[in-house]
CSV table of C-alpha atoms and ligand atoms in Angstrom, one decimal:
chain,number,residue,atom,x,y,z
A,1431,MET,CA,126.0,-154.7,-81.8
A,1432,LYS,CA,126.2,-155.4,-85.5
A,1433,LYS,CA,129.8,-154.3,-85.6
A,1434,LEU,CA,130.7,-156.6,-82.7
A,1435,ILE,CA,129.1,-159.6,-84.5
A,1436,LEU,CA,131.0,-158.7,-87.5
A,1437,PHE,CA,134.3,-158.8,-85.7
A,1438,SER,CA,133.7,-161.9,-83.8
A,1439,LEU,CA,132.8,-163.7,-86.9
A,1440,CYS,CA,135.2,-162.2,-89.4
A,1441,LEU,CA,138.1,-162.1,-87.0
A,1442,PRO,CA,138.1,-165.1,-85.0
A,1443,LEU,CA,141.6,-164.6,-83.7
A,1444,LEU,CA,141.5,-160.9,-83.3
A,1445,SER,CA,142.6,-159.8,-80.0
A,1446,THR,CA,143.5,-156.3,-80.6
A,1447,VAL,CA,142.1,-153.8,-83.1
A,1448,ILE,CA,144.9,-152.8,-85.4
A,1449,SER,CA,144.9,-149.0,-86.1
A,1450,GLY,CA,147.5,-148.9,-88.8
A,1451,GLN,CA,146.4,-147.7,-92.2
A,1452,VAL,CA,148.0,-148.4,-95.5
A,1453,ARG,CA,148.2,-145.5,-97.8
A,1454,ILE,CA,148.4,-146.1,-101.5
A,1455,LYS,CA,149.9,-143.5,-103.7
A,1456,LYS,CA,147.8,-142.9,-106.8
A,1457,ASP,CA,149.7,-143.5,-110.0
A,1458,ASN,CA,148.7,-141.8,-113.3
A,1459,ASN,CA,149.1,-145.0,-115.3
A,1460,LYS,CA,145.9,-145.3,-117.3
A,1461,ASP,CA,145.4,-148.9,-116.2
A,1462,THR,CA,145.0,-147.6,-112.7
A,1463,GLN,CA,141.7,-145.9,-113.1
A,1464,LYS,CA,139.4,-148.7,-113.7
A,1465,LYS,CA,140.8,-150.6,-110.7
A,1466,GLU,CA,140.8,-147.8,-108.2
A,1467,THR,CA,137.8,-148.5,-106.1
A,1468,LYS,CA,136.7,-146.0,-103.5
A,1469,LYS,CA,137.9,-143.7,-100.9
A,1470,ASP,CA,137.0,-145.0,-97.5
A,1471,ALA,CA,135.1,-142.1,-96.0
A,1472,GLN,CA,135.1,-143.8,-92.5
A,1473,SER,CA,138.9,-144.5,-92.4
A,1474,PRO,CA,140.7,-143.1,-89.4
A,1475,PRO,CA,143.2,-140.4,-90.4
A,1476,LEU,CA,146.1,-141.7,-92.4
A,1477,LYS,CA,149.3,-142.5,-90.6
A,1478,THR,CA,152.7,-141.8,-92.0
A,1479,GLU,CA,153.4,-145.3,-93.3
A,1480,THR,CA,153.3,-145.2,-97.1
A,1481,ILE,CA,153.7,-148.1,-99.4
A,1482,PHE,CA,154.3,-147.1,-103.0
A,1483,ILE,CA,152.3,-149.6,-105.1
A,1484,PRO,CA,153.4,-149.9,-108.7
A,1485,PRO,CA,150.9,-149.1,-111.4
A,1486,MET,CA,149.3,-152.4,-111.7
A,1487,LEU,CA,149.3,-153.3,-108.0
A,1488,ASN,CA,146.5,-150.9,-107.2
A,1489,THR,CA,143.7,-152.9,-105.6
A,1490,LYS,CA,143.0,-150.6,-102.6
A,1491,TYR,CA,141.2,-151.6,-99.3
A,1492,ASP,CA,141.0,-150.4,-95.9
A,1493,PHE,CA,142.8,-153.3,-94.1
A,1494,SER,CA,142.9,-151.8,-90.8
A,1495,ASN,CA,140.5,-154.2,-89.1
A,1496,VAL,CA,140.7,-157.2,-91.4
A,1497,LYS,CA,142.7,-160.2,-90.9
A,1498,ILE,CA,142.1,-161.9,-94.2
A,1499,CYS,CA,144.5,-161.9,-97.1
A,1500,ILE,CA,143.9,-160.1,-100.2
A,1501,ASP,CA,145.2,-161.5,-103.5
A,1502,LYS,CA,147.6,-158.9,-105.1
A,1503,SER,CA,148.6,-159.3,-108.6
A,1504,ASN,CA,150.8,-157.1,-110.8
A,1505,ASN,CA,149.2,-159.0,-113.8
A,1506,TYR,CA,152.7,-160.0,-114.9
A,1507,ASP,CA,152.6,-163.0,-117.1
A,1508,PRO,CA,156.0,-164.7,-116.6
A,1509,GLY,CA,155.3,-167.1,-119.6
A,1510,PRO,CA,155.1,-170.8,-119.5
A,1511,ARG,CA,156.5,-172.5,-116.5
A,1512,LEU,CA,159.7,-174.3,-117.4
A,1513,SER,CA,159.4,-177.4,-115.3
A,1514,LYS,CA,161.9,-180.2,-114.9
A,1515,ALA,CA,160.2,-183.5,-115.6
A,1516,TYR,CA,161.5,-186.5,-113.9
A,1517,PRO,CA,161.6,-189.5,-116.3
A,1518,GLU,CA,160.2,-192.6,-114.9
A,1519,ILE,CA,163.0,-195.0,-113.9
A,1520,PRO,CA,162.7,-198.3,-115.9
A,1521,LYS,CA,162.1,-201.2,-113.6
A,1522,LEU,CA,164.6,-204.1,-113.3
A,1523,ASN,CA,163.4,-207.6,-113.2
A,1524,SER,CA,164.9,-210.0,-110.7
A,1525,ASN,CA,167.1,-211.5,-113.4
A,1526,GLY,CA,168.5,-208.1,-114.0
A,1527,GLN,CA,166.6,-207.5,-117.3
A,1528,LEU,CA,164.8,-204.3,-118.0
A,1529,GLU,CA,161.0,-204.6,-117.7
A,1530,PRO,CA,159.0,-203.1,-120.6
A,1531,GLN,CA,158.3,-199.5,-119.9
A,1532,VAL,CA,154.9,-198.3,-118.7
A,1533,ILE,CA,153.6,-195.0,-120.1
A,1534,ARG,CA,152.1,-192.7,-117.4
A,1535,GLN,CA,149.9,-189.9,-117.8
A,1536,LYS,CA,151.5,-186.5,-117.1
A,1537,LEU,CA,150.0,-183.3,-115.8
A,1538,THR,CA,148.5,-181.3,-118.5
A,1539,ALA,CA,147.5,-177.9,-117.1
A,1540,GLU,CA,149.9,-175.7,-115.1
A,1541,THR,CA,149.4,-172.2,-113.9
A,1542,ASN,CA,152.1,-170.0,-115.4
A,1543,LYS,CA,152.7,-168.2,-112.1
A,1544,MET,CA,154.4,-171.3,-110.6
A,1545,TRP,CA,158.1,-171.7,-110.3
A,1546,PRO,CA,160.1,-174.3,-112.2
A,1547,ASN,CA,160.3,-177.3,-110.0
A,1548,GLU,CA,163.3,-177.4,-107.6
A,1549,SER,CA,163.6,-173.7,-107.6
A,1550,GLU,CA,165.5,-172.0,-104.9
A,1551,ILE,CA,163.4,-168.9,-104.0
A,1552,THR,CA,165.2,-166.2,-102.2
A,1553,VAL,CA,163.5,-164.2,-99.5
A,1554,ALA,CA,164.6,-161.0,-97.8
A,1555,PHE,CA,163.0,-159.1,-94.9
A,1556,ALA,CA,162.7,-155.4,-94.7
A,1557,PRO,CA,165.1,-154.2,-92.0
A,1558,ASN,CA,163.9,-152.9,-88.7
A,1559,GLN,CA,160.3,-153.6,-89.0
A,1560,THR,CA,159.8,-156.4,-86.6
A,1561,THR,CA,161.5,-158.6,-84.1
A,1562,ASN,CA,163.9,-161.5,-84.7
A,1563,PHE,CA,161.2,-163.6,-83.0
A,1564,VAL,CA,158.7,-162.8,-85.7
A,1565,ILE,CA,161.1,-163.2,-88.5
A,1566,GLU,CA,162.1,-166.7,-87.2
A,1567,LYS,CA,158.5,-167.6,-87.0
A,1568,VAL,CA,158.0,-166.6,-90.6
A,1569,LYS,CA,160.9,-168.7,-91.7
A,1570,GLN,CA,159.7,-171.6,-89.7
A,1571,TYR,CA,156.2,-171.7,-91.2
A,1572,ALA,CA,157.3,-170.8,-94.7
A,1573,ARG,CA,159.5,-174.0,-94.5
A,1574,GLU,CA,156.4,-176.0,-94.1
A,1575,TRP,CA,156.0,-175.9,-97.9
A,1576,GLU,CA,159.4,-177.3,-98.3
A,1577,LYS,CA,158.2,-180.6,-96.8
A,1578,VAL,CA,155.5,-181.1,-99.4
A,1579,ALA,CA,156.8,-179.2,-102.5
A,1580,ASN,CA,160.1,-179.6,-104.3
A,1581,ILE,CA,161.2,-176.0,-103.8
A,1582,SER,CA,163.3,-174.3,-101.3
A,1583,PHE,CA,163.4,-170.9,-99.6
A,1584,SER,CA,166.7,-169.3,-99.1
A,1585,PHE,CA,166.6,-166.4,-96.6
A,1586,ILE,CA,169.1,-163.7,-97.6
A,1587,THR,CA,169.8,-160.1,-96.5
A,1588,ASP,CA,170.1,-158.7,-100.0
A,1589,TRP,CA,166.7,-157.0,-100.5
A,1590,LYS,CA,167.5,-155.9,-104.1
A,1591,ASN,CA,168.2,-159.4,-105.3
A,1592,ALA,CA,165.7,-161.4,-103.2
A,1593,HIS,CA,162.8,-162.8,-105.2
A,1594,VAL,CA,160.3,-162.4,-102.3
A,1595,LYS,CA,160.6,-159.1,-100.4
A,1596,VAL,CA,158.8,-159.3,-97.1
A,1597,SER,CA,157.6,-156.2,-95.1
A,1598,PHE,CA,155.8,-156.0,-91.8
A,1599,ILE,CA,153.8,-152.9,-92.3
A,1600,LYS,CA,150.8,-152.7,-90.0
A,1601,GLY,CA,147.6,-153.3,-91.9
A,1602,GLY,CA,146.9,-156.1,-94.3
A,1603,SER,CA,148.6,-159.3,-95.1
A,1604,TRP,CA,149.1,-160.1,-98.7
A,1605,SER,CA,151.5,-161.5,-101.4
A,1606,TRP,CA,152.1,-161.3,-105.0
A,1607,MET,CA,151.6,-164.5,-107.0
A,1608,GLY,CA,154.5,-166.8,-107.7
A,1609,ARG,CA,156.8,-165.7,-110.5
A,1610,GLU,CA,155.2,-162.3,-110.7
A,1611,VAL,CA,157.9,-161.2,-108.3
A,1612,LEU,CA,160.4,-161.5,-111.2
A,1613,ASN,CA,158.9,-158.3,-112.6
A,1614,ASN,CA,159.7,-155.9,-109.8
A,1615,PRO,CA,162.0,-153.3,-111.3
A,1616,THR,CA,161.4,-150.8,-108.4
A,1617,GLU,CA,162.1,-153.4,-105.7
A,1618,GLN,CA,158.7,-153.2,-104.0
A,1619,THR,CA,157.5,-155.3,-101.2
A,1620,THR,CA,156.0,-158.4,-102.6
A,1621,MET,CA,154.6,-159.8,-99.3
A,1622,ASN,CA,153.4,-158.1,-96.2
A,1623,PHE,CA,152.4,-159.3,-92.8
A,1624,GLY,CA,150.2,-156.7,-91.1
A,1625,TRP,CA,149.6,-157.9,-87.6
A,1626,PHE,CA,152.4,-160.1,-86.2
A,1627,ASP,CA,154.1,-159.4,-83.0
A,1628,ASP,CA,155.9,-161.3,-80.2
A,1629,ASN,CA,152.5,-162.2,-78.7
A,1630,THR,CA,151.1,-163.7,-81.8
A,1631,PRO,CA,150.1,-167.3,-81.2
A,1632,ASP,CA,151.7,-170.0,-83.2
A,1633,ASN,CA,148.5,-171.1,-85.0
A,1634,GLU,CA,148.1,-167.6,-86.2
A,1635,PHE,CA,151.7,-167.5,-87.6
A,1636,SER,CA,150.9,-170.9,-89.2
A,1637,ARG,CA,147.7,-169.9,-90.6
A,1638,VAL,CA,149.0,-166.6,-92.2
A,1639,VAL,CA,152.5,-167.4,-93.2
A,1640,ILE,CA,151.8,-170.8,-94.9
A,1641,HIS,CA,148.9,-169.0,-96.8
A,1642,GLU,CA,151.0,-166.1,-98.0
A,1643,PHE,CA,153.9,-168.2,-99.0
A,1644,GLY,CA,151.4,-170.4,-100.7
A,1645,HIS,CA,150.6,-167.3,-102.9
A,1646,ALA,CA,154.3,-166.9,-103.4
A,1647,LEU,CA,154.4,-170.4,-104.8
A,1648,GLY,CA,151.6,-169.5,-107.2
A,1649,PHE,CA,148.7,-171.0,-105.3
A,1650,ILE,CA,145.3,-169.1,-105.5
A,1651,HIS,CA,142.5,-168.6,-103.1
A,1652,GLU,CA,140.8,-172.0,-102.9
A,1653,HIS,CA,137.3,-170.4,-102.6
A,1654,GLN,CA,138.0,-168.9,-106.0
A,1655,ALA,CA,139.2,-172.0,-107.6
A,1656,ALA,CA,137.4,-173.2,-110.7
A,1657,GLY,CA,136.1,-176.1,-108.8
A,1658,ALA,CA,134.9,-174.3,-105.8
A,1659,ARG,CA,131.3,-175.0,-104.9
A,1660,ILE,CA,129.9,-172.5,-102.5
A,1661,ASN,CA,126.2,-171.7,-102.6
A,1662,TRP,CA,126.6,-168.0,-101.7
A,1663,ASP,CA,123.7,-166.0,-100.4
A,1664,VAL,CA,124.9,-163.3,-102.6
A,1665,GLU,CA,123.1,-160.2,-101.1
A,1666,LYS,CA,124.2,-161.3,-97.5
A,1667,VAL,CA,127.8,-161.6,-98.7
A,1668,TYR,CA,127.7,-158.0,-100.1
A,1669,ALA,CA,126.1,-156.8,-96.9
A,1670,TYR,CA,128.6,-158.5,-94.8
A,1671,PHE,CA,131.7,-157.3,-96.5
A,1672,ALA,CA,130.2,-153.8,-96.9
A,1673,LYS,CA,130.8,-153.5,-93.2
A,1674,ILE,CA,134.5,-153.6,-93.8
A,1675,ASN,CA,134.0,-151.1,-96.6
A,1676,TRP,CA,134.3,-153.5,-99.5
A,1677,SER,CA,132.2,-152.4,-102.6
A,1678,ARG,CA,130.2,-155.0,-104.6
A,1679,ASP,CA,133.0,-154.9,-107.0
A,1680,ASP,CA,135.5,-155.7,-104.4
A,1681,VAL,CA,133.5,-158.7,-103.2
A,1682,ASP,CA,133.1,-159.9,-106.8
A,1683,ARG,CA,136.8,-159.7,-107.3
A,1684,ASN,CA,137.9,-161.4,-104.0
A,1685,ILE,CA,135.0,-163.7,-103.3
A,1686,PHE,CA,132.8,-164.6,-106.1
A,1687,ASN,CA,135.1,-164.5,-109.2
A,1688,LYS,CA,136.6,-167.8,-110.0
A,1689,TYR,CA,139.8,-168.5,-111.8
A,1690,SER,CA,139.5,-170.2,-115.1
A,1691,GLN,CA,140.0,-173.9,-115.3
A,1692,ASN,CA,142.4,-173.2,-118.2
A,1693,SER,CA,144.9,-171.1,-116.3
A,1694,THR,CA,144.9,-173.1,-113.1
A,1695,ASN,CA,145.6,-176.7,-112.2
A,1696,GLY,CA,143.4,-177.2,-109.2
A,1697,SER,CA,142.5,-180.4,-107.4
A,1698,SER,CA,139.0,-181.0,-106.4
A,1699,TYR,CA,137.6,-178.2,-104.2
A,1700,ASP,CA,139.1,-178.4,-100.7
A,1701,LYS,CA,137.4,-176.5,-98.0
A,1702,ALA,CA,140.1,-177.4,-95.6
A,1703,SER,CA,142.8,-175.8,-97.8
A,1704,ILE,CA,145.2,-173.3,-96.1
A,1705,MET,CA,144.4,-171.1,-99.2
A,1706,HIS,CA,140.7,-171.0,-98.3
A,1707,TYR,CA,139.3,-168.0,-96.4
A,1708,PHE,CA,137.4,-168.4,-93.3
A,1709,PHE,CA,133.8,-167.3,-93.7
A,1710,PRO,CA,131.3,-167.0,-90.9
A,1711,GLU,CA,128.0,-169.1,-91.1
A,1712,GLY,CA,125.0,-167.4,-92.7
A,1713,LEU,CA,126.6,-166.3,-96.0
A,1714,THR,CA,125.4,-169.4,-97.9
A,1715,THR,CA,122.0,-170.6,-98.9
A,1716,ASP,CA,122.8,-174.0,-97.4
A,1717,LYS,CA,124.2,-172.8,-94.1
A,1718,SER,CA,127.7,-174.2,-94.9
A,1719,ALA,CA,130.3,-173.9,-92.1
A,1720,PHE,CA,133.8,-173.0,-92.8
A,1721,SER,CA,136.6,-174.0,-90.6
A,1722,ASN,CA,139.5,-171.7,-89.7
A,1723,ASN,CA,142.3,-173.4,-91.5
A,1724,THR,CA,145.6,-173.0,-89.8
A,1725,GLU,CA,147.8,-175.7,-91.5
A,1726,LEU,CA,148.2,-177.6,-94.7
A,1727,SER,CA,145.3,-179.8,-95.4
A,1728,PRO,CA,145.8,-183.4,-96.6
A,1729,LEU,CA,144.8,-182.4,-100.1
A,1730,ASP,CA,147.2,-179.2,-100.0
A,1731,LYS,CA,150.0,-181.7,-99.2
A,1732,LEU,CA,149.0,-184.1,-101.9
A,1733,TYR,CA,148.7,-181.6,-104.7
A,1734,ALA,CA,151.7,-179.5,-103.6
A,1735,ARG,CA,153.6,-182.7,-104.3
A,1736,VAL,CA,151.9,-183.2,-107.7
A,1737,LEU,CA,152.6,-179.7,-108.8
A,1738,TYR,CA,156.1,-179.4,-107.4
A,1739,PRO,CA,157.1,-183.1,-107.5
A,1740,PHE,CA,160.0,-184.7,-105.8
A,1741,PRO,CA,162.2,-187.1,-107.8
A,1742,PRO,CA,160.5,-190.5,-108.0
A,1743,LYS,CA,161.8,-193.0,-105.4
A,1744,PRO,CA,161.0,-196.5,-106.5
A,1745,PRO,CA,161.3,-199.2,-104.0
A,1746,PRO,CA,164.6,-201.1,-104.0
A,1747,VAL,CA,165.0,-203.7,-106.5
A,1748,THR,CA,166.9,-206.9,-106.0
A,1749,GLY,CA,167.7,-210.0,-108.1
A,1750,VAL,CA,170.4,-212.3,-109.2
A,1751,LEU,CA,172.9,-212.1,-112.1
A,1752,ASN,CA,174.2,-215.3,-113.6
A,1753,THR,CA,177.3,-214.9,-115.5
A,1754,GLY,CA,177.0,-218.3,-117.1
A,1755,ASP,CA,180.4,-219.3,-115.8
A,1756,ASP,CA,180.9,-221.9,-113.1
A,1757,CYS,CA,177.4,-221.3,-111.8
A,1758,ASP,CA,178.3,-217.9,-110.6
A,1759,ALA,CA,175.5,-216.1,-108.9
A,1760,ILE,CA,175.8,-212.4,-108.1
A,1761,LYS,CA,173.0,-210.8,-106.1
A,1762,PHE,CA,172.2,-207.2,-106.9
A,1763,ILE,CA,170.4,-204.6,-104.9
A,1764,VAL,CA,169.5,-201.2,-106.3
A,1765,GLU,CA,168.4,-198.5,-103.8
A,1766,TYR,CA,167.1,-195.2,-105.3
A,1767,ASN,CA,167.6,-191.7,-104.2
A,1768,VAL,CA,170.0,-192.5,-101.4
A,1769,LEU,CA,172.8,-190.1,-102.7
A,1770,PRO,CA,173.0,-186.6,-104.2
A,1771,GLY,CA,171.6,-186.8,-107.7
A,1772,ASN,CA,174.8,-186.5,-109.5
A,1773,PHE,CA,176.5,-189.4,-107.8
A,1774,ILE,CA,176.1,-193.1,-107.9
A,1775,GLU,CA,177.6,-195.6,-105.6
A,1776,PHE,CA,178.6,-199.2,-106.2
A,1777,SER,CA,179.7,-201.9,-103.8
A,1778,LEU,CA,181.0,-205.4,-104.1
A,1779,GLU,CA,180.4,-207.7,-101.0
A,1780,PRO,CA,181.2,-211.2,-100.2
A,1781,GLY,CA,178.2,-213.5,-100.1
A,1782,VAL,CA,177.5,-216.9,-98.5
A,1783,ASP,CA,177.2,-219.8,-101.0
A,1784,ASN,CA,175.0,-222.9,-100.9
A,1785,SER,CA,177.4,-224.7,-98.7
A,1786,GLY,CA,177.5,-221.9,-96.1
A,1787,LYS,CA,181.0,-220.8,-97.2
A,1788,VAL,CA,181.7,-217.2,-97.5
A,1789,VAL,CA,182.7,-216.3,-101.0
A,1790,ILE,CA,185.8,-214.4,-101.1
A,1791,TRP,CA,189.0,-214.6,-103.2
A,1792,TRP,CA,189.7,-212.4,-106.2
A,1793,LYS,CA,186.6,-211.0,-107.9
A,1794,GLN,CA,186.2,-207.8,-109.9
A,1795,ILE,CA,183.5,-205.7,-111.4
A,1796,GLY,CA,184.5,-203.1,-113.9
A,1797,ILE,CA,182.6,-199.8,-114.4
A,1798,PRO,CA,182.9,-198.3,-117.9
A,1799,PHE,CA,184.0,-194.7,-118.0
A,1800,LYS,CA,183.7,-192.3,-120.9
A,1801,GLY,CA,186.8,-192.3,-123.1
A,1802,GLY,CA,187.3,-196.0,-123.0
A,1803,ALA,CA,188.7,-196.4,-119.5
A,1804,GLU,CA,187.3,-198.8,-116.9
A,1805,ASN,CA,187.1,-198.3,-113.2
A,1806,LYS,CA,188.4,-201.6,-111.6
A,1807,ASP,CA,188.4,-200.5,-108.0
A,1808,LEU,CA,185.4,-202.8,-107.2
A,1809,GLN,CA,187.3,-205.9,-106.0
A,1810,LEU,CA,186.6,-208.7,-103.6
A,1811,LEU,CA,189.9,-210.0,-102.1
A,1812,ALA,CA,191.0,-212.6,-99.8
A,1813,ASP,CA,190.3,-210.4,-96.8
A,1814,GLY,CA,186.6,-210.6,-97.7
A,1815,LYS,CA,186.1,-206.9,-97.2
A,1816,THR,CA,183.4,-205.0,-99.1
A,1817,THR,CA,184.7,-202.4,-101.4
A,1818,ARG,CA,182.7,-199.2,-102.4
A,1819,VAL,CA,183.2,-196.8,-105.2
A,1820,THR,CA,181.3,-193.5,-105.5
A,1821,ILE,CA,181.6,-191.7,-108.8
A,1822,LEU,CA,180.0,-188.9,-110.8
A,1823,ARG,CA,177.1,-190.4,-112.8
A,1824,GLU,CA,178.0,-188.4,-115.8
A,1825,MET,CA,181.4,-190.2,-116.0
A,1826,ILE,CA,179.8,-193.5,-117.0
A,1827,ASP,CA,179.9,-194.6,-120.6
A,1828,GLU,CA,176.4,-195.9,-121.2
A,1829,THR,CA,177.2,-197.6,-124.4
A,1830,ARG,CA,179.1,-200.3,-122.4
A,1831,GLY,CA,178.1,-202.4,-119.5
A,1832,PHE,CA,179.6,-203.7,-116.3
A,1833,SER,CA,182.3,-206.3,-116.8
A,1834,PHE,CA,182.9,-209.2,-114.5
A,1835,ALA,CA,186.1,-211.0,-113.9
A,1836,LYS,CA,187.5,-213.5,-111.2
A,1837,ALA,CA,190.5,-215.7,-110.5
A,1838,LYS,CA,189.8,-219.1,-111.7
A,1839,PHE,CA,193.0,-221.2,-111.8
A,1840,LEU,CA,196.2,-220.6,-110.0
A,1841,GLY,CA,195.3,-217.0,-109.6
A,1842,VAL,CA,194.9,-216.3,-113.2
A,1843,HIS,CA,192.3,-213.5,-113.6
A,1844,THR,CA,189.7,-214.2,-116.2
A,1845,GLY,CA,187.1,-212.0,-117.7
A,1846,LEU,CA,183.8,-213.7,-117.7
A,1847,GLY,CA,182.4,-212.6,-121.1
A,1848,PHE,CA,179.3,-211.4,-119.3
A,1849,THR,CA,178.3,-207.7,-119.3
A,1850,TRP,CA,175.4,-206.0,-117.5
A,1851,LYS,CA,174.0,-202.9,-119.3
A,1852,VAL,CA,170.9,-201.4,-117.6
A,1853,TRP,CA,172.0,-197.8,-117.2
A,1854,GLU,CA,168.4,-196.6,-117.8
A,1855,ALA,CA,167.5,-198.2,-114.5
A,1856,LEU,CA,170.5,-196.8,-112.6
A,1857,PRO,CA,170.0,-193.0,-112.4
A,1858,GLY,CA,172.1,-190.6,-110.4
A,1859,GLY,CA,171.4,-190.9,-106.7
A,1860,CYS,CA,171.2,-194.6,-106.6
A,1861,ARG,CA,173.3,-197.2,-104.9
A,1862,VAL,CA,174.1,-200.5,-106.6
A,1863,ARG,CA,175.2,-203.4,-104.4
A,1864,PHE,CA,176.7,-206.6,-105.7
A,1865,ILE,CA,176.9,-209.5,-103.5
A,1866,TRP,CA,178.9,-212.4,-105.0
A,1867,GLN,CA,177.1,-215.4,-103.6
A,1868,ASN,CA,178.3,-218.3,-105.6
A,1869,ASP,CA,181.5,-218.8,-107.6
A,1870,HIS,CA,181.5,-222.5,-108.5
A,1871,CYS,CA,179.2,-225.3,-109.5
A,1872,TYR,CA,178.3,-228.1,-107.0
B,1097,ZN,ZN1,145.4,-165.0,-99.8
C-alpha cells in the first residue's frame, strides 16, 4: 500500500513501470569516492546498458522507477560568461535631435555556466536509440526556449562536435549544466531522456524536454534556488525519498541544498517554474501544494529574457527635420530591428505639402560612406516614386552626417548646407524613412 501511494504521488504521469537500469562504471579517480553513494541492494539485476560516466559525473541513483530529473554536474567551471551587451539606443526627439542619455542599471550577477548571449548551441542525438517521432518532439519542445531566450539550438548529426549530446537510455532523465558540456573530451552523453516513446503524451514531452534543455542553458532546479522558501518537514522528506532508495545525503544534495546567491542570478522563488520538481503534499510543515509544471511559467519567460536578452526594440520614432531653406520640412520615421542587424535601410518618399500638393521634383539625400564617398541613390524624381537603399551598417562614415540637396531654380541642384548626424540612434537593423513634405514657403 505504501509503495502504491509513493508511486501515485511521486509519479503522477507514470503509466508503466520502467525496468531499465543504469549501470555506472566505477572510476578510480580519487574525487569519486566521496561522492559514490550506495549500492542499491533492492535493484533488479543490471541490464546490459552501460553508460560510462566520467570521473566527476558520478552521482549514482537507481532511476528505474523515478520520473524526476537529477542534476548532473561535472563540476567544470567554464569561467566567466562572456556576454554580449546591447547598448541602449539613444532616443531621437521629434526635431531630430538626440535626447540626453539615460543610464540604466545592468544585471550584476550571472551564473558562469550560462552561454554567451546569442549562442548557437549544437545538439546531436545518439543514433538508433529512439524513433523519429520522439526526436521531433524533443526538437519541438527544446525550441520553446528560443522564443524566450536569445539562443538557438542547431540540431546536427555530428555527435563528436555537438555541444549537447542526447541519448535515450531507459532510466533517468538528466542533463549537464550549461557550458559544462564544453569540457567533454571523451564525448559522453550530456543529456538523457529515460522514458520517452511514441505513446508519451505531449505534456510529458513538454515537461521533461523544456526542463532538461533548461539545464543545458544553465538553469538550476528552482526548489534549490537561493530564494526558495519551502518549509520542509525534513524527516518526512527523508522517509519519502528513502522509498526510492535515496540516502539522506542524496536528499540533502538534490532537495535541501541551495545554490549560493553569489553563483546564481535567480528571480524571486517561483513554484510554477519548469525547473521546479513536483512534490507530493505532506512533505512540508505548512501543507504546501506543488503543481506538476509542464510548461514555462510567466516568470520563466520573463527571466529567460532578462538573462538571455534579445536586442532592444524601441518603439518607432518620428519627427520633422527643417533644413532652414525655403521652409523645407522633411518628416523622418525610424523603425528598429526590422532588418538583419548588419544592414540599415533608407528610403526617400514624396510627401503632401500644406496645399495638398504632392511634393516631387528633384530631391536628394546623401549617405556618407567611409573613405569619403557619398551614396547619392536616395533621390526623389519627377515620377514621385519612393527610392530605397539598403547598405551594410559598417560602411557608414559616422564622422559625417546625411547631406540634403534639391533643385531650386531652372533645375540647378543645390546642396542645402544642412546635415543630420545622429548615427548613435541609427543602429544596424533599423529602417530610416524620409518623407519630403514641404519644399517651399507659402
Ligand atoms: Zn532537473
